[in-house]
Amino acid sequence: MPSTEILARRIAQARGREPADLAVKGVRLLDLVTGDVTETDVAICGDTIVGTHGAYRGREEIDGSGLFAVPGFVDTHLHIESSLVTPAEFERCVLPRGTTTAICDPHEIANVLGRAGIDYFLAASEALVMDLRVQISSCVPATDMETAGAVLEAGDLAPYRGHPRSIGLAEFMNYPGVVHADPKALAKLALFGEGRIDGHAPLLGGLDLNAYLAAGIGTDHEATSYEEAREKITKGMQILIREGSVSKDLHALAPLITAETWARLAFCTDDRNPLEILEEGHIDFLVRTAIRLGARPLDAYRVASWSAALGFGLRDRGLVAPGYRADVVLVSDLEACSVERVIAAGRPVTPALFENRTHPAPVGYGSVKRDPVTAADFAVPGEAGEKRVIGVVRDRIITEALVRPVPARDGLLVADPAADVLKIAVLARHGVNANIGRGFVSGFGLPAGALASSIGHDAHNVCVVGANDADMAAAVNHLIAIQGGLVAVRDGGILGELPLPVAGLMSDRPFEEVAERLTALREAVAGLGCALPEPFLQLAFLPLPVIPHLKITDRGLVDVDVFRVVDLAAP
């Protein structure tokens, strides 16, 4: 709560009795309540807006002529780990693009390090200019059909309840556990029942959706069709429209953004890599894309800030109005959402803002605890014939459960690159066991070589896909040697790599360097003939056994529709 002295300063500056700490002069203010655009000054005292619709002097002034003022953008659900950089570098990347609040779920690093990962993100959030809220990871691991680096039950999460840097419980991925009233799932829900509980319920509808909502879950970012999202908002859910680097749902859901429904919507990125942030943008990209797809600019800006803030109980932001947090984005074109300047908590965002700051040291070095492998470790005994094959769908994390012919040689099933049937494996890397799950996948279009990653949602074991066992072994062994990252291999040689030594998920280098290396790696994979624009991200979601339909973990193939491990034999 502000002191009486701070309140007195705010009042004096609001009345114009003393200069504002910061005044934005002559800006065109988009009022998200009425839709009006009014030329005005905006007065800021400390971290709070104290004046609009008036003339103000400022100790510091910004010329807002020719610009529009809108509230700072809110990313309502993301995993910073997917940006491949630390929280400090993530902030440096997205804050100048207008994202002043982000609500993150650190369950990627929590699945590797347990509570130490959550603690790292909470500490990091306190050192940032942007407001980073850390939801408490609910599903570590997501299911019992994979081996994670940690297991967090309700008792492990209890100390975080009510933490000032959090809002509540993060995405509850184990939706079958909720619907079937699994006692461990219910214990976590009951623990956080008085706060916010985020959802994760792909394709869930009907009475099962009613049951999921009856457990107190309020949001969902997994809706991928207009019909699915419409049912969910009709039943009171807030839909977080996602546009990440793999899951791109905005085109399907943009028609939902109307004058009647905006208050039940928000934007999120979930998993967005640094290249797309640099090339396209962050929440600003979602705003301009939604407008291009037919949404009214007023409604798109409401979804990007006001409805997002209201939905998550952040009632101090979302409007450029007296008494609200001074998160202000200045754009030169409303429809293009062309960000020119950003003010975060009353502080103009400039390069100097990120200098000479102290951040907590990254954690999770040395997290790939796996002995080197050989080509023989990827052998799959069997006779040629029809087998279950994972079908990758471009720009979707939902996969198909295919049945395809798989050839055999000397009693072993082998990849058939000419038919776009590759071998895939997931190797446990947390030192708990030496499991290897083996299967086949279609959709990569990779004629030769192998790709490997220590990012494998959500248990984050090592994932590798390849045209032959020898290259798969070479790729995995290189990841072990560099202690995590992304690598492309052909004929035993390394074509490209991106080391990610922080828990095998993030780099400890500046985001510009990460983007440069990721560009080179992307070009190397394209040179292999891969058909996917984001092959490593698509690979990373194949071990996620809470997303339909067919997935693979270190324990084998998972039929998500029946929620159990299955063999390769065609059903």
mmCIF file of N, CA and C in Angstrom, residues 34-152:
data_model
loop_
_atom_site.group_PDB
_atom_site.id
_atom_site.type_symbol
_atom_site.label_atom_id
_atom_site.label_comp_id
_atom_site.label_asym_id
_atom_site.label_seq_id
_atom_site.Cartn_x
_atom_site.Cartn_y
_atom_site.Cartn_z
ATOM 1 N N THR A 34 -14.666 3.790 -23.846
ATOM 2 C CA THR A 34 -15.627 4.383 -24.773
ATOM 3 C C THR A 34 -15.253 4.196 -26.240
ATOM 4 N N GLY A 35 -13.980 3.948 -26.497
ATOM 5 C CA GLY A 35 -13.506 3.879 -27.872
ATOM 6 C C GLY A 35 -13.104 5.225 -28.434
ATOM 7 N N ASP A 36 -13.261 6.296 -27.647
ATOM 8 C CA ASP A 36 -12.893 7.629 -28.114
ATOM 9 C C ASP A 36 -11.375 7.771 -28.209
ATOM 10 N N VAL A 37 -10.929 8.620 -29.114
ATOM 11 C CA VAL A 37 -9.533 9.020 -29.205
ATOM 12 C C VAL A 37 -9.463 10.515 -28.909
ATOM 13 N N THR A 38 -8.723 10.893 -27.864
ATOM 14 C CA THR A 38 -8.684 12.272 -27.398
ATOM 15 C C THR A 38 -7.239 12.733 -27.284
ATOM 16 N N GLU A 39 -6.940 13.917 -27.817
ATOM 17 C CA GLU A 39 -5.598 14.473 -27.633
ATOM 18 C C GLU A 39 -5.482 15.041 -26.231
ATOM 19 N N THR A 40 -4.443 14.643 -25.534
ATOM 20 C CA THR A 40 -4.303 15.015 -24.130
ATOM 21 C C THR A 40 -2.866 14.851 -23.690
ATOM 22 N N ASP A 41 -2.561 15.349 -22.507
ATOM 23 C CA ASP A 41 -1.324 14.992 -21.827
ATOM 24 C C ASP A 41 -1.621 13.836 -20.885
ATOM 25 N N VAL A 42 -0.604 13.046 -20.615
ATOM 26 C CA VAL A 42 -0.714 11.977 -19.622
ATOM 27 C C VAL A 42 0.340 12.240 -18.546
ATOM 28 N N ALA A 43 -0.113 12.395 -17.309
ATOM 29 C CA ALA A 43 0.786 12.702 -16.195
ATOM 30 C C ALA A 43 1.037 11.453 -15.371
ATOM 31 N N ILE A 44 2.301 11.259 -14.987
ATOM 32 C CA ILE A 44 2.710 10.066 -14.243
ATOM 33 C C ILE A 44 3.489 10.496 -13.013
ATOM 34 N N CYS A 45 3.105 9.941 -11.869
ATOM 35 C CA CYS A 45 3.817 10.151 -10.610
ATOM 36 C C CYS A 45 4.375 8.810 -10.166
ATOM 37 N N GLY A 46 5.688 8.671 -10.153
ATOM 38 C CA GLY A 46 6.279 7.380 -9.797
ATOM 39 C C GLY A 46 5.843 6.318 -10.777
ATOM 40 N N ASP A 47 5.180 5.281 -10.271
ATOM 41 C CA ASP A 47 4.750 4.179 -11.131
ATOM 42 C C ASP A 47 3.263 4.235 -11.460
ATOM 43 N N THR A 48 2.630 5.382 -11.223
ATOM 44 C CA THR A 48 1.170 5.477 -11.347
ATOM 45 C C THR A 48 0.765 6.648 -12.234
ATOM 46 N N ILE A 49 -0.201 6.398 -13.104
ATOM 47 C CA ILE A 49 -0.793 7.478 -13.879
ATOM 48 C C ILE A 49 -1.649 8.333 -12.944
ATOM 49 N N VAL A 50 -1.485 9.651 -13.016
ATOM 50 C CA VAL A 50 -2.270 10.529 -12.138
ATOM 51 C C VAL A 50 -3.108 11.526 -12.917
ATOM 52 N N GLY A 51 -2.891 11.647 -14.225
ATOM 53 C CA GLY A 51 -3.672 12.631 -14.957
ATOM 54 C C GLY A 51 -3.826 12.308 -16.428
ATOM 55 N N THR A 52 -5.049 12.489 -16.940
ATOM 56 C CA THR A 52 -5.345 12.434 -18.369
ATOM 57 C C THR A 52 -6.393 13.503 -18.654
ATOM 58 N N HIS A 53 -6.657 13.752 -19.935
ATOM 59 C CA HIS A 53 -7.672 14.724 -20.333
ATOM 60 C C HIS A 53 -7.430 16.078 -19.679
ATOM 61 N N GLY A 54 -6.174 16.511 -19.745
ATOM 62 C CA GLY A 54 -5.795 17.800 -19.197
ATOM 63 C C GLY A 54 -4.390 18.160 -19.660
ATOM 64 N N ALA A 55 -3.962 19.365 -19.287
ATOM 65 C CA ALA A 55 -2.619 19.842 -19.629
ATOM 66 C C ALA A 55 -1.729 19.734 -18.393
ATOM 67 N N TYR A 56 -0.531 19.185 -18.584
ATOM 68 C CA TYR A 56 0.380 18.956 -17.460
ATOM 69 C C TYR A 56 1.809 19.361 -17.818
ATOM 70 N N ARG A 57 2.516 19.809 -16.783
ATOM 71 C CA ARG A 57 3.973 19.994 -16.880
ATOM 72 C C ARG A 57 4.632 18.759 -16.280
ATOM 73 N N GLY A 58 5.868 18.480 -16.697
ATOM 74 C CA GLY A 58 6.571 17.337 -16.147
ATOM 75 C C GLY A 58 8.036 17.641 -15.886
ATOM 76 N N ARG A 59 8.574 17.064 -14.825
ATOM 77 C CA ARG A 59 10.020 17.166 -14.603
ATOM 78 C C ARG A 59 10.776 16.530 -15.766
ATOM 79 N N GLU A 60 10.181 15.486 -16.310
ATOM 80 C CA GLU A 60 10.647 14.891 -17.549
ATOM 81 C C GLU A 60 9.453 14.845 -18.487
ATOM 82 N N GLU A 61 9.691 15.173 -19.755
ATOM 83 C CA GLU A 61 8.594 15.208 -20.704
ATOM 84 C C GLU A 61 8.927 14.402 -21.954
ATOM 85 N N ILE A 62 7.896 13.770 -22.505
ATOM 86 C CA ILE A 62 7.991 13.034 -23.764
ATOM 87 C C ILE A 62 7.019 13.679 -24.743
ATOM 88 N N ASP A 63 7.497 13.974 -25.929
ATOM 89 C CA ASP A 63 6.636 14.546 -26.962
ATOM 90 C C ASP A 63 5.809 13.422 -27.580
ATOM 91 N N GLY A 64 4.512 13.429 -27.327
ATOM 92 C CA GLY A 64 3.636 12.388 -27.844
ATOM 93 C C GLY A 64 2.898 12.781 -29.106
ATOM 94 N N SER A 65 3.241 13.923 -29.691
ATOM 95 C CA SER A 65 2.507 14.375 -30.874
ATOM 96 C C SER A 65 2.664 13.364 -32.005
ATOM 97 N N GLY A 66 1.545 13.070 -32.661
ATOM 98 C CA GLY A 66 1.547 12.101 -33.748
ATOM 99 C C GLY A 66 1.488 10.657 -33.291
ATOM 100 N N LEU A 67 1.439 10.423 -31.982
ATOM 101 C CA LEU A 67 1.415 9.063 -31.454
ATOM 102 C C LEU A 67 0.093 8.800 -30.726
ATOM 103 N N PHE A 68 -0.242 7.522 -30.618
ATOM 104 C CA PHE A 68 -1.403 7.081 -29.848
ATOM 105 C C PHE A 68 -0.911 6.409 -28.561
ATOM 106 N N ALA A 69 -1.628 6.644 -27.468
ATOM 107 C CA ALA A 69 -1.306 6.000 -26.194
ATOM 108 C C ALA A 69 -2.306 4.885 -25.920
ATOM 109 N N VAL A 70 -1.775 3.687 -25.671
ATOM 110 C CA VAL A 70 -2.598 2.533 -25.303
ATOM 111 C C VAL A 70 -1.974 1.892 -24.070
ATOM 112 N N PRO A 71 -2.735 1.075 -23.337
ATOM 113 C CA PRO A 71 -2.150 0.434 -22.151
ATOM 114 C C PRO A 71 -1.094 -0.599 -22.523
ATOM 115 N N GLY A 72 -0.167 -0.850 -21.604
ATOM 116 C CA GLY A 72 0.827 -1.890 -21.795
ATOM 117 C C GLY A 72 0.175 -3.242 -22.019
ATOM 118 N N PHE A 73 0.817 -4.081 -22.824
ATOM 119 C CA PHE A 73 0.256 -5.371 -23.192
ATOM 120 C C PHE A 73 0.545 -6.415 -22.116
ATOM 121 N N VAL A 74 -0.358 -7.395 -22.030
ATOM 122 C CA VAL A 74 -0.250 -8.468 -21.045
ATOM 123 C C VAL A 74 -0.187 -9.802 -21.790
ATOM 124 N N ASP A 75 0.880 -10.561 -21.566
ATOM 125 C CA ASP A 75 0.948 -11.939 -22.062
ATOM 126 C C ASP A 75 0.443 -12.816 -20.932
ATOM 127 N N THR A 76 -0.732 -13.412 -21.120
ATOM 128 C CA THR A 76 -1.401 -14.088 -20.009
ATOM 129 C C THR A 76 -0.921 -15.514 -19.759
ATOM 130 N N HIS A 77 -0.129 -16.065 -20.679
ATOM 131 C CA HIS A 77 0.405 -17.407 -20.423
ATOM 132 C C HIS A 77 1.599 -17.656 -21.334
ATOM 133 N N LEU A 78 2.730 -17.908 -20.717
ATOM 134 C CA LEU A 78 3.908 -18.241 -21.503
ATOM 135 C C LEU A 78 4.900 -19.006 -20.645
ATOM 136 N N HIS A 79 5.820 -19.647 -21.348
ATOM 137 C CA HIS A 79 6.961 -20.308 -20.726
ATOM 138 C C HIS A 79 8.207 -19.576 -21.217
ATOM 139 N N ILE A 80 8.817 -18.804 -20.337
ATOM 140 C CA ILE A 80 10.001 -18.045 -20.743
ATOM 141 C C ILE A 80 11.093 -18.970 -21.252
ATOM 142 N N GLU A 81 11.132 -20.190 -20.722
ATOM 143 C CA GLU A 81 12.145 -21.137 -21.179
ATOM 144 C C GLU A 81 12.078 -21.341 -22.691
ATOM 145 N N SER A 82 10.889 -21.233 -23.286
ATOM 146 C CA SER A 82 10.749 -21.450 -24.722
ATOM 147 C C SER A 82 11.342 -20.315 -25.544
ATOM 148 N N SER A 83 11.624 -19.182 -24.910
ATOM 149 C CA SER A 83 12.346 -18.123 -25.606
ATOM 150 C C SER A 83 13.832 -18.435 -25.681
ATOM 151 N N LEU A 84 14.239 -19.502 -24.991
ATOM 152 C CA LEU A 84 15.612 -20.023 -25.005
ATOM 153 C C LEU A 84 16.608 -19.107 -24.306
ATOM 154 N N VAL A 85 16.108 -18.100 -23.579
ATOM 155 C CA VAL A 85 16.981 -17.183 -22.852
ATOM 156 C C VAL A 85 16.476 -17.026 -21.424
ATOM 157 N N THR A 86 17.295 -16.436 -20.577
ATOM 158 C CA THR A 86 16.940 -16.229 -19.179
ATOM 159 C C THR A 86 15.874 -15.139 -19.056
ATOM 160 N N PRO A 87 15.212 -15.035 -17.894
ATOM 161 C CA PRO A 87 14.195 -13.994 -17.732
ATOM 162 C C PRO A 87 14.699 -12.587 -18.012
ATOM 163 N N ALA A 88 15.928 -12.264 -17.622
ATOM 164 C CA ALA A 88 16.458 -10.917 -17.866
ATOM 165 C C ALA A 88 16.584 -10.640 -19.361
ATOM 166 N N GLU A 89 17.038 -11.625 -20.128
ATOM 167 C CA GLU A 89 17.167 -11.446 -21.567
ATOM 168 C C GLU A 89 15.796 -11.436 -22.248
ATOM 169 N N PHE A 90 14.880 -12.226 -21.734
ATOM 170 C CA PHE A 90 13.508 -12.197 -22.255
ATOM 171 C C PHE A 90 12.909 -10.803 -22.093
ATOM 172 N N GLU A 91 13.072 -10.220 -20.925
ATOM 173 C CA GLU A 91 12.553 -8.876 -20.690
ATOM 174 C C GLU A 91 13.161 -7.883 -21.675
ATOM 175 N N ARG A 92 14.450 -7.971 -21.892
ATOM 176 C CA ARG A 92 15.130 -7.059 -22.799
ATOM 177 C C ARG A 92 14.618 -7.206 -24.234
ATOM 178 N N CYS A 93 14.134 -8.388 -24.540
ATOM 179 C CA CYS A 93 13.624 -8.665 -25.878
ATOM 180 C C CYS A 93 12.195 -8.163 -26.070
ATOM 181 N N VAL A 94 11.305 -8.352 -25.074
ATOM 182 C CA VAL A 94 9.878 -8.070 -25.287
ATOM 183 C C VAL A 94 9.398 -6.745 -24.715
ATOM 184 N N LEU A 95 10.067 -6.218 -23.694
ATOM 185 C CA LEU A 95 9.573 -4.978 -23.089
ATOM 186 C C LEU A 95 9.579 -3.820 -24.088
ATOM 187 N N PRO A 96 10.604 -3.642 -24.922
ATOM 188 C CA PRO A 96 10.550 -2.560 -25.909
ATOM 189 C C PRO A 96 9.451 -2.747 -26.956
ATOM 190 N N ARG A 97 8.832 -3.932 -26.999
ATOM 191 C CA ARG A 97 7.744 -4.186 -27.937
ATOM 192 C C ARG A 97 6.380 -3.998 -27.282
ATOM 193 N N GLY A 98 6.376 -3.539 -26.033
ATOM 194 C CA GLY A 98 5.123 -3.173 -25.395
ATOM 195 C C GLY A 98 4.558 -4.162 -24.401
ATOM 196 N N THR A 99 5.200 -5.328 -24.238
ATOM 197 C CA THR A 99 4.715 -6.295 -23.245
ATOM 198 C C THR A 99 5.251 -5.887 -21.887
ATOM 199 N N THR A 100 4.394 -5.304 -21.073
ATOM 200 C CA THR A 100 4.814 -4.785 -19.774
ATOM 201 C C THR A 100 4.462 -5.721 -18.620
ATOM 202 N N THR A 101 3.568 -6.682 -18.873
ATOM 203 C CA THR A 101 3.208 -7.695 -17.877
ATOM 204 C C THR A 101 3.221 -9.056 -18.559
ATOM 205 N N ALA A 102 3.804 -10.039 -17.886
ATOM 206 C CA ALA A 102 3.796 -11.405 -18.405
ATOM 207 C C ALA A 102 3.508 -12.355 -17.258
ATOM 208 N N ILE A 103 2.689 -13.342 -17.541
ATOM 209 C CA ILE A 103 2.315 -14.338 -16.529
ATOM 210 C C ILE A 103 2.888 -15.667 -16.986
ATOM 211 N N CYS A 104 3.920 -16.114 -16.300
ATOM 212 C CA CYS A 104 4.651 -17.285 -16.787
ATOM 213 C C CYS A 104 4.424 -18.494 -15.884
ATOM 214 N N ASP A 105 4.532 -19.644 -16.514
ATOM 215 C CA ASP A 105 4.504 -20.922 -15.808
ATOM 216 C C ASP A 105 5.887 -21.551 -15.984
ATOM 217 N N PRO A 106 6.677 -21.670 -14.922
ATOM 218 C CA PRO A 106 8.025 -22.224 -15.049
ATOM 219 C C PRO A 106 8.063 -23.745 -14.983
ATOM 220 N N HIS A 107 7.009 -24.408 -15.484
ATOM 221 C CA HIS A 107 7.002 -25.856 -15.317
ATOM 222 C C HIS A 107 8.021 -26.560 -16.194
ATOM 223 N N GLU A 108 8.601 -25.862 -17.187
ATOM 224 C CA GLU A 108 9.678 -26.485 -17.949
ATOM 225 C C GLU A 108 10.883 -26.724 -17.026
ATOM 226 N N ILE A 109 11.339 -25.667 -16.395
ATOM 227 C CA ILE A 109 12.497 -25.808 -15.516
ATOM 228 C C ILE A 109 12.133 -26.571 -14.245
ATOM 229 N N ALA A 110 10.873 -26.485 -13.804
ATOM 230 C CA ALA A 110 10.459 -27.238 -12.620
ATOM 231 C C ALA A 110 10.499 -28.738 -12.886
ATOM 232 N N ASN A 111 10.197 -29.162 -14.105
ATOM 233 C CA ASN A 111 10.263 -30.579 -14.434
ATOM 234 C C ASN A 111 11.700 -31.096 -14.465
ATOM 235 N N VAL A 112 12.651 -30.186 -14.586
ATOM 236 C CA VAL A 112 14.058 -30.576 -14.553
ATOM 237 C C VAL A 112 14.618 -30.473 -13.138
ATOM 238 N N LEU A 113 14.307 -29.361 -12.447
ATOM 239 C CA LEU A 113 14.958 -29.050 -11.172
ATOM 240 C C LEU A 113 14.026 -29.052 -9.974
ATOM 241 N N GLY A 114 12.732 -29.194 -10.185
ATOM 242 C CA GLY A 114 11.806 -29.146 -9.066
ATOM 243 C C GLY A 114 11.655 -27.737 -8.526
ATOM 244 N N ARG A 115 11.530 -27.622 -7.208
ATOM 245 C CA ARG A 115 11.284 -26.325 -6.581
ATOM 246 C C ARG A 115 12.410 -25.335 -6.834
ATOM 247 N N ALA A 116 13.631 -25.811 -7.051
ATOM 248 C CA ALA A 116 14.744 -24.901 -7.323
ATOM 249 C C ALA A 116 14.488 -24.093 -8.587
ATOM 250 N N GLY A 117 13.812 -24.686 -9.559
ATOM 251 C CA GLY A 117 13.479 -23.959 -10.780
ATOM 252 C C GLY A 117 12.441 -22.887 -10.540
ATOM 253 N N ILE A 118 11.418 -23.205 -9.762
ATOM 254 C CA ILE A 118 10.395 -22.205 -9.429
ATOM 255 C C ILE A 118 11.021 -21.065 -8.628
ATOM 256 N N ASP A 119 11.871 -21.409 -7.671
ATOM 257 C CA ASP A 119 12.516 -20.388 -6.840
ATOM 258 C C ASP A 119 13.375 -19.450 -7.684
ATOM 259 N N TYR A 120 14.057 -20.004 -8.686
ATOM 260 C CA TYR A 120 14.881 -19.171 -9.571
ATOM 261 C C TYR A 120 14.014 -18.156 -10.307
ATOM 262 N N PHE A 121 12.880 -18.577 -10.824
ATOM 263 C CA PHE A 121 12.020 -17.653 -11.557
ATOM 264 C C PHE A 121 11.409 -16.611 -10.630
ATOM 265 N N LEU A 122 11.032 -17.001 -9.425
ATOM 266 C CA LEU A 122 10.493 -16.025 -8.481
ATOM 267 C C LEU A 122 11.544 -14.967 -8.150
ATOM 268 N N ALA A 123 12.781 -15.401 -7.935
ATOM 269 C CA ALA A 123 13.852 -14.443 -7.640
ATOM 270 C C ALA A 123 14.123 -13.552 -8.840
ATOM 271 N N ALA A 124 14.124 -14.148 -10.036
ATOM 272 C CA ALA A 124 14.382 -13.362 -11.241
ATOM 273 C C ALA A 124 13.303 -12.314 -11.459
ATOM 274 N N SER A 125 12.061 -12.639 -11.123
ATOM 275 C CA SER A 125 10.958 -11.697 -11.349
ATOM 276 C C SER A 125 11.120 -10.428 -10.536
ATOM 277 N N GLU A 126 11.785 -10.522 -9.403
ATOM 278 C CA GLU A 126 11.948 -9.363 -8.534
ATOM 279 C C GLU A 126 12.998 -8.382 -9.058
ATOM 280 N N ALA A 127 13.815 -8.836 -10.029
ATOM 281 C CA ALA A 127 14.895 -7.993 -10.542
ATOM 282 C C ALA A 127 14.546 -7.332 -11.866
ATOM 283 N N LEU A 128 13.303 -7.479 -12.330
ATOM 284 C CA LEU A 128 12.916 -6.978 -13.637
ATOM 285 C C LEU A 128 12.151 -5.666 -13.543
ATOM 286 N N VAL A 129 12.140 -4.921 -14.644
ATOM 287 C CA VAL A 129 11.326 -3.711 -14.737
ATOM 288 C C VAL A 129 9.896 -4.085 -15.102
ATOM 289 N N MET A 130 9.738 -4.991 -16.093
ATOM 290 C CA MET A 130 8.405 -5.476 -16.418
ATOM 291 C C MET A 130 7.846 -6.252 -15.230
ATOM 292 N N ASP A 131 6.547 -6.369 -15.171
ATOM 293 C CA ASP A 131 5.929 -7.122 -14.085
ATOM 294 C C ASP A 131 5.784 -8.575 -14.524
ATOM 295 N N LEU A 132 6.650 -9.430 -14.029
ATOM 296 C CA LEU A 132 6.597 -10.851 -14.339
ATOM 297 C C LEU A 132 5.950 -11.571 -13.165
ATOM 298 N N ARG A 133 4.799 -12.190 -13.408
ATOM 299 C CA ARG A 133 4.125 -12.978 -12.391
ATOM 300 C C ARG A 133 4.404 -14.454 -12.665
ATOM 301 N N VAL A 134 4.674 -15.204 -11.621
ATOM 302 C CA VAL A 134 5.076 -16.600 -11.743
ATOM 303 C C VAL A 134 3.969 -17.479 -11.179
ATOM 304 N N GLN A 135 3.213 -18.116 -12.067
ATOM 305 C CA GLN A 135 2.224 -19.079 -11.608
ATOM 306 C C GLN A 135 2.934 -20.324 -11.078
ATOM 307 N N ILE A 136 2.331 -20.989 -10.126
ATOM 308 C CA ILE A 136 2.958 -22.152 -9.504
ATOM 309 C C ILE A 136 2.620 -23.402 -10.316
ATOM 310 N N SER A 137 3.651 -24.082 -10.761
ATOM 311 C CA SER A 137 3.494 -25.195 -11.699
ATOM 312 C C SER A 137 2.698 -26.330 -11.067
ATOM 313 N N SER A 138 1.636 -26.724 -11.757
ATOM 314 C CA SER A 138 0.692 -27.674 -11.174
ATOM 315 C C SER A 138 0.978 -29.125 -11.512
ATOM 316 N N CYS A 139 1.669 -29.356 -12.622
ATOM 317 C CA CYS A 139 1.822 -30.728 -13.119
ATOM 318 C C CYS A 139 3.291 -31.043 -13.364
ATOM 319 N N VAL A 140 3.969 -31.422 -12.329
ATOM 320 C CA VAL A 140 5.385 -31.809 -12.409
ATOM 321 C C VAL A 140 5.507 -33.220 -11.851
ATOM 322 N N PRO A 141 5.516 -34.246 -12.726
ATOM 323 C CA PRO A 141 5.332 -34.165 -14.183
ATOM 324 C C PRO A 141 3.860 -34.071 -14.544
ATOM 325 N N ALA A 142 3.611 -33.958 -15.870
ATOM 326 C CA ALA A 142 2.223 -33.827 -16.325
ATOM 327 C C ALA A 142 1.448 -35.124 -16.098
ATOM 328 N N THR A 143 2.117 -36.279 -16.272
ATOM 329 C CA THR A 143 1.464 -37.579 -16.092
ATOM 330 C C THR A 143 2.458 -38.551 -15.489
ATOM 331 N N ASP A 144 1.983 -39.770 -15.211
ATOM 332 C CA ASP A 144 2.873 -40.809 -14.709
ATOM 333 C C ASP A 144 3.408 -41.679 -15.845
ATOM 334 N N MET A 145 3.263 -41.204 -17.089
ATOM 335 C CA MET A 145 3.731 -41.964 -18.240
ATOM 336 C C MET A 145 5.047 -41.410 -18.790
ATOM 337 N N GLU A 146 5.798 -40.724 -17.950
ATOM 338 C CA GLU A 146 7.082 -40.144 -18.346
ATOM 339 C C GLU A 146 7.948 -39.997 -17.100
ATOM 340 N N THR A 147 9.243 -39.815 -17.293
ATOM 341 C CA THR A 147 10.175 -39.646 -16.180
ATOM 342 C C THR A 147 10.693 -38.220 -16.180
ATOM 343 N N ALA A 148 10.340 -37.466 -15.170
ATOM 344 C CA ALA A 148 10.812 -36.086 -15.033
ATOM 345 C C ALA A 148 11.966 -36.035 -14.040
ATOM 346 N N GLY A 149 12.543 -34.842 -13.923
ATOM 347 C CA GLY A 149 13.626 -34.663 -12.970
ATOM 348 C C GLY A 149 13.136 -34.399 -11.566
ATOM 349 N N ALA A 150 11.832 -34.210 -11.405
ATOM 350 C CA ALA A 150 11.265 -33.934 -10.081
ATOM 351 C C ALA A 150 9.806 -34.334 -10.084
ATOM 352 N N VAL A 151 9.273 -34.526 -8.895
ATOM 353 C CA VAL A 151 7.850 -34.770 -8.703
ATOM 354 C C VAL A 151 7.376 -33.809 -7.622
ATOM 355 N N LEU A 152 6.414 -32.957 -7.957
ATOM 356 C CA LEU A 152 5.886 -31.994 -6.995
ATOM 357 C C LEU A 152 4.433 -32.313 -6.698
#
